[in-house]
C-alpha positions as CSV (number, residue, x, y, z in Angstrom):
1,M,0.0,0.0,0.1
2,C,1.4,3.4,-0.7
3,I,-0.1,6.5,0.6
4,W,0.6,9.7,-1.3
5,R,-1.2,12.9,-1.8
6,P,-0.1,14.2,-5.2
7,E,-1.4,17.7,-4.8
8,C,1.1,18.2,-2.0
9,A,4.1,16.9,-4.0
10,G,5.4,20.1,-5.5
11,R,9.0,21.2,-6.2
12,T,10.4,24.6,-5.8
13,S,12.1,26.3,-8.8
14,S,15.4,25.3,-7.4
15,G,14.5,21.7,-7.7
16,G,14.2,21.0,-4.0
17,W,11.4,20.9,-1.6
18,S,10.2,24.1,0.0
19,R,9.0,24.1,3.6
20,S,5.5,25.1,2.4
21,D,5.5,21.7,0.2
22,K,5.6,19.6,3.2
23,R,3.9,16.3,1.9
24,K,1.3,14.7,3.9
25,G,1.9,11.1,2.8
26,R,3.2,7.7,3.7
27,S,3.8,4.8,1.5
28,G,3.8,1.1,2.1
29,K,4.0,-2.3,0.5
30,I,1.8,-5.3,1.1
31,R,3.6,-8.2,-0.1
32,N,0.9,-10.3,-1.5
33,I,-2.8,-9.2,-2.1
34,I,-4.0,-12.8,-2.2
35,D,-3.1,-12.9,1.6
36,N,-6.2,-13.9,3.6
37,A,-6.0,-10.7,5.6
38,F,-5.4,-8.3,2.8
39,P,-9.0,-7.0,2.5
40,E,-9.2,-6.2,6.2
41,R,-5.8,-4.7,6.3
42,A,-6.5,-2.6,3.1
43,K,-9.8,-1.4,4.4
44,G,-8.5,-0.5,7.8
45,A,-5.6,1.4,6.4
46,Q,-7.6,3.2,4.0
47,D,-10.2,4.3,6.5
48,E,-7.7,5.5,8.9
49,A,-5.6,7.3,6.4
50,F,-8.7,9.1,5.0
51,L,-9.6,10.4,8.4
52,H,-6.2,12.2,8.4
53,G,-6.3,13.4,5.0
54,Y,-4.1,10.9,3.3
55,T,-4.5,9.1,-0.1
56,V,-3.9,5.3,-0.2
57,L,-2.7,3.5,-3.2
58,F,-2.2,-0.2,-3.2
59,G,0.4,-2.3,-5.1
60,S,1.5,-6.0,-4.9
61,T,5.0,-7.3,-5.8
62,D,3.7,-11.0,-6.0
63,N,6.7,-12.1,-3.9
64,N,8.9,-11.1,-6.8
65,Y,12.2,-9.4,-6.1
66,I,12.4,-7.4,-9.4
67,Q,8.8,-6.1,-8.8
68,E,9.6,-5.2,-5.2
69,E,12.7,-3.3,-6.4
70,K,10.7,-1.4,-9.1
71,F,8.0,-0.7,-6.5
72,L,10.5,0.8,-4.0
73,D,12.1,2.8,-6.9
74,A,8.6,4.2,-7.8
75,L,8.0,5.2,-4.1
76,K,11.4,6.9,-4.1
77,A,10.4,8.8,-7.2
78,K,7.2,9.9,-5.7
79,M,9.2,11.3,-2.8
80,V,7.1,9.9,-0.2
81,D,7.5,10.7,3.6
82,G,7.7,7.3,4.7
83,I,7.1,3.5,4.1
84,I,5.1,0.8,5.9
85,Y,6.8,-2.3,4.7
86,V,5.7,-5.9,4.7
87,S,8.6,-7.9,3.5
88,F,8.3,-11.2,1.6
89,N,12.0,-12.0,2.1
90,P,13.8,-10.1,4.8
91,A,17.2,-11.1,3.5
92,T,16.7,-9.5,0.1
93,S,14.8,-6.6,1.6
94,E,17.9,-5.5,3.3
95,K,19.5,-4.8,0.0
96,L,16.5,-3.1,-1.3
97,L,16.3,-0.7,1.6
98,E,20.0,0.3,1.6
99,N,19.4,3.6,-0.3
100,I,15.9,4.4,1.3
101,T,16.3,7.7,3.3
102,V,12.7,8.1,4.6
103,P,11.5,6.4,7.8
104,V,10.4,2.8,7.3
105,V,8.0,0.9,9.7
106,F,8.1,-2.8,9.3
107,M,4.9,-4.9,9.7
108,D,4.9,-8.5,10.2
109,R,8.7,-9.1,10.1
110,K,11.7,-7.1,11.2
111,I,14.9,-6.8,9.2
112,K,18.0,-7.4,11.5
113,K,20.1,-4.6,10.1
114,R,17.4,-2.1,10.7
115,E,16.5,-3.1,14.3
116,N,16.3,0.6,15.2
117,M,13.3,1.1,12.9
118,G,9.8,0.9,14.2
119,S,7.7,-2.2,13.6
120,V,4.3,-3.5,14.2
121,L,4.4,-7.2,15.0
122,I,1.8,-9.8,16.0
123,D,2.2,-13.4,17.1
124,K,0.1,-14.8,14.3
125,F,0.1,-18.3,15.7
126,S,-1.1,-17.2,19.1
127,A,-3.7,-15.1,17.4
128,M,-4.9,-17.9,15.3
129,K,-5.2,-20.2,18.3
130,D,-7.3,-17.3,20.1
131,V,-9.5,-17.1,17.0
132,A,-10.1,-20.9,16.9
133,A,-10.9,-21.0,20.7
134,Y,-13.2,-18.1,20.4
135,I,-15.2,-19.8,17.4
136,A,-15.3,-23.1,19.6
137,G,-16.4,-21.1,22.6
138,K,-19.3,-19.5,20.7
139,G,-20.7,-23.0,20.0
140,C,-19.8,-23.2,16.4
141,R,-19.6,-27.0,15.8
142,Q,-18.6,-27.0,12.1
143,P,-16.3,-24.0,11.3
144,A,-14.9,-23.5,7.9
145,Y,-11.4,-22.2,7.1
146,I,-11.0,-20.3,3.9
147,T,-7.3,-19.8,2.8
148,A,-5.3,-18.3,0.1
149,D,-2.8,-20.3,-1.8
150,I,-1.5,-22.9,0.9
151,S,1.8,-23.1,-0.9
152,I,2.5,-19.7,0.8
153,S,4.1,-20.6,4.0
154,P,2.3,-18.3,6.4
155,S,-1.1,-19.4,5.1
156,K,-0.1,-23.0,5.4
157,E,1.3,-22.6,9.0
158,L,-1.7,-20.6,10.2
159,G,-4.0,-23.1,8.8
160,K,-2.2,-25.8,10.8
161,K,-2.5,-23.9,14.1
162,F,-6.2,-23.3,13.3
163,R,-7.0,-26.8,12.6
164,K,-4.9,-28.1,15.7
165,T,-6.8,-25.9,17.9
166,L,-10.2,-26.9,16.6
167,R,-9.2,-30.6,17.0
168,S,-8.4,-30.0,20.6
169,W,-12.0,-29.0,20.9
170,D,-13.1,-32.1,19.2
171,L,-14.5,-30.0,16.2
172,M,-14.7,-31.0,12.5
173,I,-13.2,-28.5,10.3
174,F,-13.9,-27.8,6.6
175,T,-11.1,-26.2,4.6
176,F,-11.7,-24.1,1.5
177,R,-9.0,-22.9,-0.8
178,N,-9.6,-19.5,-2.1
179,I,-8.3,-19.4,-5.6
């Protein structure tokens, strides 16, 4: 996701940014829009950004290094104020972020060389266990689990945790793959 308000992105005649041209924008990247949680993340980000006068643009790199590199280059060209970054591969992301001079906040995964940067992290496995326990506690006897491509490691692991927790409640589970 990249947040940018183009009407604020003006240059001075000298080619630099003037103080009055303060951009009110942030940018970010969601690594894969087929992720199960993408719609909720996107809607939440868009709603909150709108309340504060931001514009939200979304893009996906489909877990492709070259696309990720081009996306980051595009963000640099737009001269965004910051990036919210969800990395597919933290090892390759280190190289991609070497020349990024704007603030970066990592979501989901941290990059070791950038430990001093902010991050928003969640224990997805604990959260999935809580979700399954909540569903079972509400009396749902035949829950369904809808997933993205299970070849994506996080989807596969979250599904395992969900099914394991439901089995501990002696519940039958139906799994649907969202294609």
